Amino acid sequence: MTTETLERETIDGFHLVIDALKLNDIDTIFALPGIPITDFLRIAQAEGMKVISFRHEQHAGNAAAAAGFLTQKPGICFTVSAPGFLNGLTALANATTNCFPMILISGSSEREIVDLQQGDYEEMDQLAIAKPLCKAAFRVLHAEDIGVGIARAVRSALSGRPGGVYLDLPAKLFAQSIDREAGQNSLIKVVDPAPRQIPAPDAVERALALLKGAKKPLVILGKGAAYARADDEIRSFIEKTGIPYLPMSMAKGLLPDNHGQSASAARSYVLAEADVVMLVGARLNWLLSHGKGKTWGAGSAKEGGNQQFIQVDISPTEADSNVAIAAPLVGDIGSCIAALNAGLGNGWQKPPADWTGGIADRKDKNLTKMAETLAKNPSPMNFHSALNVIREAVKARPDAIVVNEGANTLDFARSIVDMYEPRKRLDVGTWGIMGIGMGFAVAAAVTTGKPVIAIEGDSAFGFSGMEVETICRYNLPVCVIVFNNNGIYKGTDVNPLGDAMAPTQFVKEARYEMMMQAFGGVGVRADTPEQLKKALDEAVSSGKPTLINAIIDETAGTESGRITSLNPAMAKKK
Ligand code: ADP
Ligand code: MG
């Protein structure tokens, strides 16, 4: 037999993994090459997959997580063993926390040596370490099990509450060869990986009864609702019922932020006053003050208040995690909202006018105040005057994707930059994690082809800044705007001993724009809103990788942004 026929009759682990991924409609891999996955990535590319190679695994992992959120397919991240795997693990844990489907696939060292702790190259029991940090973890030892391994990973990532999955592939597996036909027959195309979960009719009735009796109802839309892609059902529910709604940050744009029923500009009022709150793909975690305390005014019935909750969620164990949920509605958001829409009937009464009118009054007042602040043009720029430019740019290009991280840069951008379309805002999510910026931006550009505007605090940008090379290398339509105020929170801290910079200070007058120039992209310094506008408009229309160094007043900014209450020193001062 010639080598050629031999090759045709067998198939190796490399090709089986690639074929299994392709069979499950996965066409993109975010990765960082090295032993033992370098050849895998080369072959994957030669076999027609899009391979996006990063400078640090954490950003490849973050890209996979964002791709998962944006596409409803598990984002795939490949890393090398031990240190590479650990670098990817933060992204995997973050994806799981945020309910984003992703699969971290890491090469690993020889099991026989690792398990006896004999000191292999990059020795680590990766499976054991990953397990508590993700939704599911698997290892494949035999080439004939690759199909099952990928199928289990895909199903685990997508079904029920989505999340991160770890798949351990020992180096030896890639080189194993098996009979080609048997190998191909062993691959599984996952049928219905995210099965719909139809809510029980009595649970729908219970929720509707509570809503119907409400005097001051409120809907809170979370990123689970954005992920679910039930955009039309949700919009029709909100508009048919006339109930005011609040979007959580990544649900902004699910309905346009300028929608008449958005209560964002009256957030504290509605949280404190609502009597029935319906959560749709949003958890009552710290971001919602756990559903209790003074944010929630009246408070739950248990606290002596009269607030009652409906929770629409795919996870049957989410309800009651923080406060009692009077009407849990377990199912996928599309099916749940469809059932509610069907149950509304013709006799639905819109909420009382004193509730909606009260909200409108507060909105008007707050929006007028905001407009006044945005119209100011201080020198140097502050967060508001710079963000006002971005606000207008996003209004003109509602299809652009906004990535946002930082402290003040995050808080201000979230409230100032309106979103008009679903799934156009990617941010620090449930953990409030820093470092997602460039990974998310790359994923957004690669998976959608739309312009990406990354609004970055100077500190936040530092976590993933080296990936501007990746952005330039793939010539991605990403415009990074660094809000440069010379430090963490602000740039004015002083070290009382005067012998070194304070821990929160950065090099003053840093030339961030030169980082993009270094790799062939466009770098611009902007001291005024006009300069910022010009550079941003050019970046969005040209699609060229761009970094705008936006010089912000170093005295602008609050310690810990809007979460000062979580900073022990600040809490002590109070
Ligand atoms: P936010 O931070 O925007 O409030 P969270 O991440 O806290 O959002 O909540 C998202 C919720 O959405 C999770 O509880 C998750 O179980 C739920 N979820 C995710 N996808 C779906 C879906 N397709 N159907 C129903 N619930 C979903
Ligand atoms: Mg700063």
Coordinates of C-alpha atoms and ligand atoms in Angstrom, one line a residue:
M1 CA 0.0 0.0 0.0
T2 CA 1.3 3.5 -0.8
T3 CA 1.4 6.1 1.9
E4 CA -1.3 8.0 0.1
T5 CA -3.9 5.2 0.3
L6 CA -2.9 4.7 4.0
E7 CA -3.5 8.4 4.7
R8 CA -6.8 8.2 3.0
E9 CA -7.9 5.2 5.0
T10 CA -7.0 6.6 8.4
I11 CA -7.9 9.9 10.1
D12 CA -6.0 11.5 13.0
G13 CA -7.1 13.4 16.1
F14 CA -6.4 16.8 14.6
H15 CA -8.8 16.2 11.7
L16 CA -11.4 14.5 13.9
V17 CA -11.6 17.5 16.2
I18 CA -11.9 19.9 13.3
D19 CA -14.5 17.8 11.5
A20 CA -16.5 17.5 14.8
L21 CA -16.5 21.2 15.3
K22 CA -17.4 21.9 11.7
L23 CA -20.2 19.4 11.8
N24 CA -21.7 21.4 14.7
D25 CA -21.6 24.7 12.6
I26 CA -18.5 26.0 14.4
D27 CA -16.4 28.0 12.0
T28 CA -14.2 30.2 14.1
I29 CA -11.5 29.5 16.7
F30 CA -9.9 32.0 19.1
A31 CA -6.5 30.8 20.1
L32 CA -2.9 31.2 21.0
P33 CA -0.6 28.7 19.4
G34 CA 2.1 26.6 21.2
I35 CA 2.7 23.0 22.2
P36 CA 0.6 20.9 21.6
I37 CA -1.9 22.9 19.5
T38 CA 0.2 24.7 16.9
D39 CA -0.3 22.1 14.2
F40 CA -3.9 21.8 15.1
L41 CA -4.4 25.5 14.4
R42 CA -2.5 25.3 11.1
I43 CA -4.6 22.4 10.0
A44 CA -7.8 24.0 11.1
Q45 CA -7.0 27.1 9.0
A46 CA -6.0 24.9 6.0
E47 CA -9.4 23.1 6.4
G48 CA -11.2 26.4 6.1
M49 CA -11.8 27.5 9.7
K50 CA -11.3 31.1 10.7
V51 CA -8.4 31.0 13.3
I52 CA -7.9 34.2 15.2
S53 CA -4.6 34.1 17.0
F54 CA -4.1 36.3 20.1
R55 CA -1.2 37.6 22.2
H56 CA -2.5 36.3 25.6
E57 CA -5.0 33.5 26.2
Q58 CA -7.3 35.5 28.4
H59 CA -8.2 37.7 25.5
A60 CA -8.7 34.7 23.2
G61 CA -11.0 33.3 25.9
N62 CA -12.9 36.6 26.3
A63 CA -13.3 36.7 22.5
A64 CA -14.8 33.2 22.6
A65 CA -17.2 34.2 25.4
A66 CA -18.4 37.3 23.5
A67 CA -18.8 35.3 20.3
G68 CA -21.0 32.8 22.3
F69 CA -23.2 35.7 23.5
L70 CA -23.5 37.2 20.0
T71 CA -24.1 34.1 18.0
Q72 CA -25.8 31.5 20.3
K73 CA -23.1 29.1 19.3
P74 CA -20.4 28.1 21.8
G75 CA -17.4 30.4 21.3
I76 CA -14.3 28.2 21.0
C77 CA -10.9 29.0 22.6
F78 CA -7.8 26.9 22.2
T79 CA -4.9 27.1 24.5
V80 CA -1.7 25.2 25.3
S81 CA -1.3 23.3 28.6
A82 CA -0.8 24.5 32.2
P83 CA 0.0 28.2 32.0
G84 CA -1.9 28.8 28.8
F85 CA -4.8 26.9 30.2
L86 CA -4.7 28.9 33.4
N87 CA -4.6 32.1 31.4
G88 CA -7.8 31.0 29.6
L89 CA -9.5 30.0 32.8
T90 CA -10.4 33.5 33.9
A91 CA -12.4 34.0 30.7
L92 CA -14.0 30.6 31.1
A93 CA -15.1 31.3 34.7
N94 CA -16.3 34.8 33.6
A95 CA -18.3 33.3 30.7
T96 CA -20.0 30.8 33.1
T97 CA -20.8 33.6 35.6
N98 CA -22.4 35.6 32.7
C99 CA -24.2 32.6 31.2
F100 CA -22.3 32.9 27.9
P101 CA -21.8 29.7 26.0
M102 CA -18.1 28.9 25.4
I103 CA -15.8 26.0 25.2
L104 CA -12.2 26.2 26.4
I105 CA -10.2 23.5 24.8
S106 CA -6.7 23.0 26.1
G107 CA -4.0 20.7 25.2
S108 CA -2.6 18.8 28.1
S109 CA 0.4 16.7 29.1
E110 CA 0.7 13.0 29.3
R111 CA -1.9 11.6 31.8
E112 CA 0.4 8.8 33.0
I113 CA 3.1 11.3 34.0
V114 CA 0.8 14.0 35.3
D115 CA -1.2 11.5 37.5
L116 CA 2.0 10.2 39.1
Q117 CA 3.3 13.7 39.4
Q118 CA 6.5 12.8 37.6
G119 CA 7.2 16.3 36.4
D120 CA 6.1 16.4 32.8
Y121 CA 6.4 19.5 30.6
E122 CA 3.7 21.9 31.7
E123 CA 2.4 19.3 34.1
M124 CA -1.0 20.0 35.6
D125 CA -4.3 18.2 36.3
Q126 CA -6.2 20.7 34.3
L127 CA -9.5 18.8 34.3
A128 CA -9.6 18.9 38.1
I129 CA -8.8 22.6 38.2
A130 CA -11.3 23.6 35.6
K131 CA -14.2 21.6 37.1
P132 CA -15.4 24.0 39.8
L133 CA -15.0 27.0 37.6
C134 CA -17.3 26.0 34.7
K135 CA -20.6 24.4 33.9
A136 CA -19.1 21.1 32.8
A137 CA -15.7 19.6 32.1
F138 CA -14.6 16.6 30.0
R139 CA -11.5 14.8 28.9
V140 CA -11.1 12.7 25.7
L141 CA -8.4 10.0 25.7
H142 CA -9.2 8.1 22.6
A143 CA -9.7 9.4 19.1
E144 CA -12.9 7.4 18.7
D145 CA -14.4 9.4 21.5
I146 CA -13.7 12.9 20.0
G147 CA -17.2 13.0 18.5
V148 CA -18.8 12.3 21.8
G149 CA -16.5 14.8 23.6
I150 CA -17.3 17.7 21.3
A151 CA -21.1 16.8 21.3
R152 CA -21.2 16.8 25.1
A153 CA -19.3 20.1 25.3
V154 CA -21.6 21.8 22.8
R155 CA -24.7 20.5 24.5
S156 CA -23.5 21.5 27.9
A157 CA -22.5 25.0 26.8
L158 CA -25.9 25.7 25.1
S159 CA -28.6 23.9 26.9
G160 CA -30.5 25.3 29.8
R161 CA -28.6 28.2 31.4
P162 CA -25.7 28.6 29.0
G163 CA -22.2 28.6 30.3
G164 CA -18.5 27.7 29.9
V165 CA -17.3 24.2 29.3
Y166 CA -13.8 22.9 29.6
L167 CA -12.6 20.2 27.2
D168 CA -9.2 18.5 28.0
L169 CA -7.4 17.1 25.0
P170 CA -4.0 15.4 25.8
A171 CA -1.3 16.0 23.3
K172 CA -1.2 12.3 22.4
L173 CA -4.8 12.4 21.2
F174 CA -4.1 14.7 18.3
A175 CA -1.6 12.2 16.8
Q176 CA -3.8 9.1 17.2
S177 CA -5.0 7.6 14.0
I178 CA -8.1 5.5 13.5
D179 CA -9.9 4.0 10.5
R180 CA -11.2 6.9 8.5
E181 CA -14.7 5.7 8.0
A182 CA -15.2 4.5 11.6
G183 CA -13.8 7.9 12.7
Q184 CA -16.2 9.9 10.6
N185 CA -19.1 7.7 11.7
S186 CA -18.1 8.4 15.3
L187 CA -18.8 12.2 15.0
I188 CA -22.1 13.6 16.3
K189 CA -24.1 16.5 15.0
V190 CA -25.9 17.7 18.0
V191 CA -29.6 17.9 17.3
D192 CA -31.5 20.7 19.1
P193 CA -28.6 21.7 21.4
A194 CA -30.7 24.4 23.2
P195 CA -34.1 22.8 23.5
R196 CA -37.0 25.1 24.1
Q197 CA -38.4 24.9 27.6
I198 CA -42.1 25.5 27.6
P199 CA -43.4 27.1 30.8
A200 CA -46.2 25.3 32.7
P201 CA -49.6 26.8 32.1
D202 CA -50.3 27.3 35.8
A203 CA -47.1 29.2 36.2
V204 CA -48.1 31.5 33.3
E205 CA -51.5 32.1 34.9
R206 CA -49.9 32.9 38.3
A207 CA -47.6 35.4 36.7
L208 CA -50.4 37.0 34.7
A209 CA -52.7 37.3 37.7
L210 CA -50.0 39.1 39.6
L211 CA -49.3 41.5 36.7
K212 CA -53.0 42.2 36.3
G213 CA -53.4 43.2 39.9
A214 CA -50.4 45.5 39.9
K215 CA -50.7 49.2 40.3
K216 CA -47.1 50.0 39.6
P217 CA -45.7 47.2 37.5
L218 CA -42.1 47.2 36.2
V219 CA -40.3 44.9 33.8
I220 CA -36.5 44.4 34.2
L221 CA -34.8 43.1 31.1
G222 CA -31.4 41.4 31.6
K223 CA -28.7 40.1 29.3
G224 CA -30.4 36.7 29.3
A225 CA -33.3 38.3 27.5
A226 CA -30.8 39.8 25.0
Y227 CA -29.1 36.4 24.5
A228 CA -32.4 34.6 24.0
R229 CA -33.1 36.5 20.7
A230 CA -36.8 36.8 21.5
D231 CA -36.7 40.4 20.4
D232 CA -40.1 40.6 18.7
E233 CA -42.0 38.8 21.5
I234 CA -40.4 41.0 24.1
R235 CA -41.1 44.2 22.3
S236 CA -44.7 43.2 21.7
F237 CA -45.2 42.2 25.3
I238 CA -43.8 45.6 26.5
E239 CA -45.9 47.6 24.1
K240 CA -49.1 45.6 24.5
T241 CA -49.0 45.8 28.3
G242 CA -47.7 49.4 28.4
I243 CA -45.5 48.4 31.4
P244 CA -42.4 50.6 32.0
Y245 CA -39.2 48.7 31.7
L246 CA -35.6 49.0 32.8
P247 CA -32.8 47.4 30.7
M248 CA -29.8 46.0 32.5
S249 CA -26.6 47.2 30.8
M250 CA -26.2 44.4 28.2
A251 CA -30.0 44.4 27.5
K252 CA -29.8 48.1 26.4
G253 CA -31.0 48.3 22.8
L254 CA -33.3 45.3 23.1
L255 CA -35.8 48.0 22.8
P256 CA -34.3 51.4 21.7
D257 CA -33.1 53.4 24.7
N258 CA -35.3 56.3 23.5
H259 CA -38.4 54.2 23.7
G260 CA -41.2 55.9 25.5
Q261 CA -41.6 53.1 28.1
S262 CA -37.9 53.0 29.0
A263 CA -37.6 54.0 32.7
S264 CA -33.8 54.2 32.7
A265 CA -33.8 57.9 33.4
A266 CA -36.1 57.3 36.4
R267 CA -34.3 54.2 37.6
S268 CA -34.1 54.9 41.3
Y269 CA -37.8 56.0 41.4
V270 CA -39.1 52.9 39.7
L271 CA -37.0 50.5 41.7
A272 CA -38.2 52.1 44.9
E273 CA -41.8 52.4 43.9
A274 CA -42.8 49.4 41.8
D275 CA -45.2 47.0 43.4
V276 CA -44.8 44.1 41.0
V277 CA -41.4 43.6 39.3
M278 CA -41.0 41.1 36.5
L279 CA -37.5 40.0 35.9
V280 CA -36.8 38.7 32.4
G281 CA -33.3 37.0 32.1
A282 CA -31.9 39.2 34.9
R283 CA -30.7 38.0 38.3
L284 CA -31.3 39.8 41.6
N285 CA -27.6 39.9 42.3
W286 CA -25.5 42.8 43.5
L287 CA -26.2 44.7 40.3
L288 CA -29.8 45.0 41.5
S289 CA -28.9 45.4 45.2
H290 CA -30.1 41.9 45.8
G291 CA -33.7 43.0 45.4
K292 CA -33.8 44.5 48.9
G293 CA -32.6 47.4 51.0
K294 CA -33.2 51.1 50.4
T295 CA -32.8 50.9 46.6
W296 CA -36.0 48.9 46.7
G297 CA -37.9 51.4 48.8
A298 CA -41.0 49.6 49.9
G299 CA -39.0 46.3 49.9
S300 CA -40.3 42.8 49.6
A301 CA -43.3 41.7 51.6
K302 CA -40.9 40.0 54.1
E303 CA -39.2 43.4 54.8
G304 CA -42.6 44.9 55.6
G305 CA -42.9 46.4 52.1
N306 CA -45.2 45.2 49.4
Q307 CA -43.0 44.5 46.4
Q308 CA -43.6 41.2 44.6
F309 CA -41.5 39.5 42.0
I310 CA -42.1 37.5 38.9
Q311 CA -39.0 35.9 37.5
V312 CA -38.7 34.6 34.0
D313 CA -35.6 32.4 33.8
I314 CA -34.5 29.2 32.2
S315 CA -32.8 28.1 35.5
P316 CA -35.2 26.4 37.8
T317 CA -33.0 27.2 40.8
E318 CA -32.6 30.9 40.3
A319 CA -35.9 32.0 42.0
D320 CA -35.6 32.8 45.7
S321 CA -31.8 33.3 45.5
N322 CA -32.1 36.7 47.2
V323 CA -35.8 37.4 47.9
A324 CA -39.0 35.5 47.7
I325 CA -40.2 35.1 44.2
A326 CA -44.0 35.1 44.1
A327 CA -44.3 33.9 40.6
P328 CA -41.4 32.0 39.1
L329 CA -41.8 31.3 35.4
V330 CA -39.3 28.7 34.3
G331 CA -38.6 28.2 30.7
D332 CA -36.8 29.8 27.8
I333 CA -37.6 33.5 27.4
G334 CA -39.0 33.2 23.9
S335 CA -41.5 30.5 25.0
C336 CA -42.3 32.3 28.3
I337 CA -43.0 35.7 26.8
A338 CA -45.0 34.1 23.9
A339 CA -47.2 32.4 26.5
L340 CA -47.6 35.6 28.4
N341 CA -48.5 37.5 25.2
A342 CA -51.1 34.8 24.4
G343 CA -52.5 35.0 27.9
L344 CA -52.9 38.8 27.9
G345 CA -56.2 38.6 25.9
N346 CA -58.1 41.6 24.9
G347 CA -59.2 42.8 28.3
W348 CA -55.7 43.9 29.3
Q349 CA -55.7 47.3 31.2
K350 CA -52.6 49.4 30.8
P351 CA -50.9 50.5 34.1
P352 CA -52.5 53.4 35.9
A353 CA -51.7 56.9 34.5
D354 CA -50.4 58.2 37.9
W355 CA -47.6 55.5 37.7
T356 CA -46.6 56.0 34.1
G357 CA -47.1 59.8 34.4
G358 CA -45.0 60.0 37.5
I359 CA -42.2 58.1 35.7
A360 CA -42.5 60.4 32.7
D361 CA -42.2 63.5 34.9
R362 CA -39.0 62.2 36.5
K363 CA -37.6 61.1 33.2
D364 CA -38.2 64.6 31.7
K365 CA -36.5 66.3 34.6
N366 CA -33.5 63.9 34.6
L367 CA -33.1 64.0 30.8
T368 CA -33.2 67.8 30.8
K369 CA -30.5 67.9 33.5
M370 CA -28.5 65.4 31.5
A371 CA -28.8 67.4 28.3
E372 CA -27.5 70.5 30.1
T373 CA -24.5 68.6 31.4
L374 CA -23.8 67.1 28.0
A375 CA -24.0 70.6 26.4
K376 CA -21.1 71.9 28.5
N377 CA -17.8 72.1 26.9
P378 CA -15.2 72.2 29.6
S379 CA -11.5 72.3 28.9
P380 CA -9.9 69.8 29.4
M381 CA -12.7 67.4 28.4
N382 CA -14.5 65.5 31.1
F383 CA -16.3 62.2 30.8
H384 CA -19.6 63.9 29.8
S385 CA -18.3 66.0 27.0
A386 CA -16.3 63.1 25.5
L387 CA -19.1 60.6 25.9
N388 CA -21.5 63.1 24.2
V389 CA -19.5 62.7 21.0
I390 CA -19.7 58.9 21.2
R391 CA -23.4 59.1 22.0
E392 CA -24.0 61.0 18.7
A393 CA -21.8 58.6 16.8
V394 CA -23.7 55.6 18.0
K395 CA -27.0 57.3 17.2
A396 CA -25.7 57.8 13.7
R397 CA -24.5 54.2 13.5
P398 CA -26.9 52.1 15.6
D399 CA -25.5 48.9 14.1
A400 CA -22.1 49.6 15.6
I401 CA -21.1 47.4 18.6
V402 CA -20.1 49.2 21.8
V403 CA -17.6 47.5 24.1
N404 CA -17.2 49.2 27.4
E405 CA -15.1 48.8 30.5
G406 CA -13.6 51.0 33.2
A407 CA -14.9 52.5 36.4
N408 CA -16.2 56.0 35.7
T409 CA -15.8 55.4 32.0
L410 CA -18.2 52.4 32.4
D411 CA -20.7 54.1 34.6
F412 CA -21.0 57.2 32.6
A413 CA -21.0 55.5 29.2
R414 CA -23.7 53.1 30.3
S415 CA -26.1 56.0 31.1
I416 CA -25.0 58.5 28.4
V417 CA -24.6 56.3 25.3
D418 CA -28.0 55.2 24.2
M419 CA -28.3 51.9 22.3
Y420 CA -30.9 51.3 19.6
E421 CA -30.5 47.6 18.5
P422 CA -30.3 44.4 20.5
R423 CA -26.9 42.8 21.5
K424 CA -24.9 45.9 20.5
R425 CA -23.4 46.5 23.9
L426 CA -20.8 44.3 25.5
D427 CA -19.4 45.1 28.9
V428 CA -17.9 44.0 32.2
G429 CA -21.0 42.0 33.0
T430 CA -21.9 40.2 36.2
W431 CA -18.4 40.4 37.8
G432 CA -17.6 43.9 36.7
I433 CA -14.4 42.4 35.4
M434 CA -11.7 44.5 33.8
G435 CA -9.8 43.1 30.8
I436 CA -12.6 42.1 28.5
G437 CA -12.1 45.1 26.2
M438 CA -9.9 44.0 23.3
G439 CA -11.0 40.3 23.4
F440 CA -14.7 41.4 23.2
A441 CA -13.9 43.9 20.5
V442 CA -12.1 41.4 18.3
A443 CA -15.0 38.9 18.7
A444 CA -17.6 41.5 17.9
A445 CA -15.7 42.6 14.7
V446 CA -15.0 39.0 13.6
T447 CA -18.4 37.6 14.2
T448 CA -20.5 40.6 12.9
G449 CA -18.3 42.5 10.5
K450 CA -19.8 45.7 12.0
P451 CA -17.8 48.7 13.3
V452 CA -16.8 48.3 16.9
I453 CA -16.3 51.2 19.3
A454 CA -14.5 50.2 22.5
I455 CA -14.9 52.8 25.2
E456 CA -12.1 52.1 27.6
G457 CA -10.9 53.6 30.9
D458 CA -7.1 54.0 30.7
S459 CA -6.7 51.5 33.4
A460 CA -9.1 49.0 31.9
F461 CA -7.4 49.3 28.5
G462 CA -4.1 48.3 30.0
F463 CA -5.3 44.8 30.8
S464 CA -5.7 43.8 27.2
G465 CA -3.8 46.6 25.4
M466 CA -1.3 44.4 23.6
E467 CA -4.2 43.0 21.5
V468 CA -4.2 46.2 19.5
E469 CA -1.6 44.2 17.5
T470 CA -4.2 41.5 16.9
I471 CA -6.7 44.2 15.8
C472 CA -4.1 45.6 13.3
R473 CA -3.0 42.1 12.2
Y474 CA -6.5 41.1 11.1
N475 CA -7.3 44.7 10.0
L476 CA -10.5 44.8 12.1
P477 CA -12.9 47.7 12.1
V478 CA -12.3 48.5 15.7
C479 CA -12.0 52.0 17.2
V480 CA -10.6 52.1 20.7
I481 CA -11.2 55.2 22.7
V482 CA -9.0 55.5 25.7
F483 CA -10.3 57.8 28.4
N484 CA -7.0 59.0 29.6
N485 CA -7.2 60.7 33.0
N486 CA -3.7 59.6 34.1
G487 CA -4.8 56.9 36.5
I488 CA -7.1 54.6 38.1
Y489 CA -10.3 56.5 39.0
K490 CA -8.4 59.7 38.5
G491 CA -4.9 60.8 38.1
T492 CA -4.4 63.1 41.1
D493 CA -3.5 60.8 43.9
V494 CA -0.3 61.5 45.8
N495 CA 1.9 59.3 47.7
P496 CA 2.3 61.0 51.1
L497 CA 6.0 60.0 51.3
G498 CA 6.7 61.4 47.9
D499 CA 9.2 58.7 47.0
A500 CA 7.3 57.0 44.3
M501 CA 4.1 57.4 42.3
A502 CA 0.8 56.6 44.1
P503 CA -0.6 53.1 43.5
T504 CA -3.5 54.6 41.3
Q505 CA -1.3 56.9 39.2
F506 CA -0.1 56.3 35.7
V507 CA 2.6 58.0 33.6
K508 CA 1.2 61.4 32.8
E509 CA 0.6 62.5 29.2
A510 CA 0.8 58.8 28.1
R511 CA 0.7 58.5 24.3
Y512 CA -1.6 55.6 24.0
E513 CA -2.3 56.4 20.3
M514 CA 1.3 55.4 19.5
M515 CA 0.5 51.8 20.5
M516 CA -1.9 51.5 17.5
Q517 CA 0.6 53.4 15.2
A518 CA 3.3 50.9 16.2
F519 CA 1.4 48.2 14.4
G520 CA 0.3 50.1 11.4
G521 CA -3.1 51.4 12.7
V522 CA -4.3 54.9 13.1
G523 CA -3.5 56.7 16.3
V524 CA -5.0 60.1 17.2
R525 CA -4.8 62.3 20.2
A526 CA -8.0 64.2 21.0
D527 CA -8.1 67.1 23.4
T528 CA -11.5 68.5 22.4
P529 CA -14.9 67.0 21.5
E530 CA -14.3 68.3 17.9
Q531 CA -11.1 66.3 17.6
L532 CA -12.7 63.3 19.1
K533 CA -15.6 63.5 16.7
K534 CA -13.5 63.9 13.7
A535 CA -11.3 60.9 14.6
L536 CA -14.2 58.7 15.5
D537 CA -16.2 59.5 12.4
E538 CA -13.2 58.7 10.3
A539 CA -12.6 55.5 12.1
V540 CA -16.1 54.3 11.7
S541 CA -16.4 55.2 8.1
S542 CA -13.0 53.9 7.1
G543 CA -13.1 50.7 9.2
K544 CA -9.4 51.2 9.9
P545 CA -8.0 50.0 13.3
T546 CA -7.9 53.2 15.3
L547 CA -7.0 54.3 18.8
I548 CA -8.1 57.7 20.0
N549 CA -6.3 58.9 23.1
A550 CA -9.0 61.1 24.6
I551 CA -7.5 63.4 27.2
I552 CA -9.8 63.7 30.1
D553 CA -9.5 66.1 33.1
E554 CA -7.4 64.1 35.6
T555 CA -9.5 65.5 38.4
A556 CA -12.7 64.1 36.9
G557 CA -13.8 60.8 38.2
T558 CA -14.9 59.2 41.5
E559 CA -13.1 56.5 43.5
S560 CA -14.7 53.2 42.6
G561 CA -17.1 54.9 40.2
R562 CA -20.6 54.2 41.2
I563 CA -19.9 51.3 43.4
T564 CA -18.1 53.2 46.2
S565 CA -20.3 51.4 48.7
L566 CA -18.3 48.2 47.9
N567 CA -15.0 49.9 48.7
P568 CA -14.2 49.2 52.4
A569 CA -12.4 52.5 52.9
M570 CA -15.2 54.5 51.4
A571 CA -17.8 52.6 53.4
K572 CA -15.8 53.4 56.6
K573 CA -15.7 57.1 55.8
K574 CA -19.5 57.2 55.5
Ligands
ADP1 P1 -28.1 40.9 33.9 O1 -26.7 41.0 34.5 O2 -28.2 41.6 32.6 O3 -29.1 41.2 34.9 P2 -27.9 38.1 34.4 O4 -26.7 37.6 33.8 O5 -27.9 38.4 35.8 O6 -28.4 39.3 33.5 O7 -29.1 37.1 34.2 C1 -29.2 36.4 33.0 C2 -30.3 35.3 33.3 O8 -30.8 34.9 32.1 C3 -29.7 34.1 34.0 O9 -30.4 33.8 35.2 C4 -29.9 33.0 33.0 O10 -30.3 31.7 33.6 C5 -31.1 33.5 32.2 N1 -31.1 33.0 30.8 C6 -30.1 33.0 29.9 N2 -30.5 32.5 28.7 C7 -31.9 32.3 28.8 C8 -32.9 31.9 28.0 N3 -32.7 31.6 26.7 N4 -34.2 31.8 28.5 C9 -34.4 32.1 29.8 N5 -33.5 32.5 30.6 C10 -32.2 32.6 30.2
MG2 MG -8.5 56.5 34.5

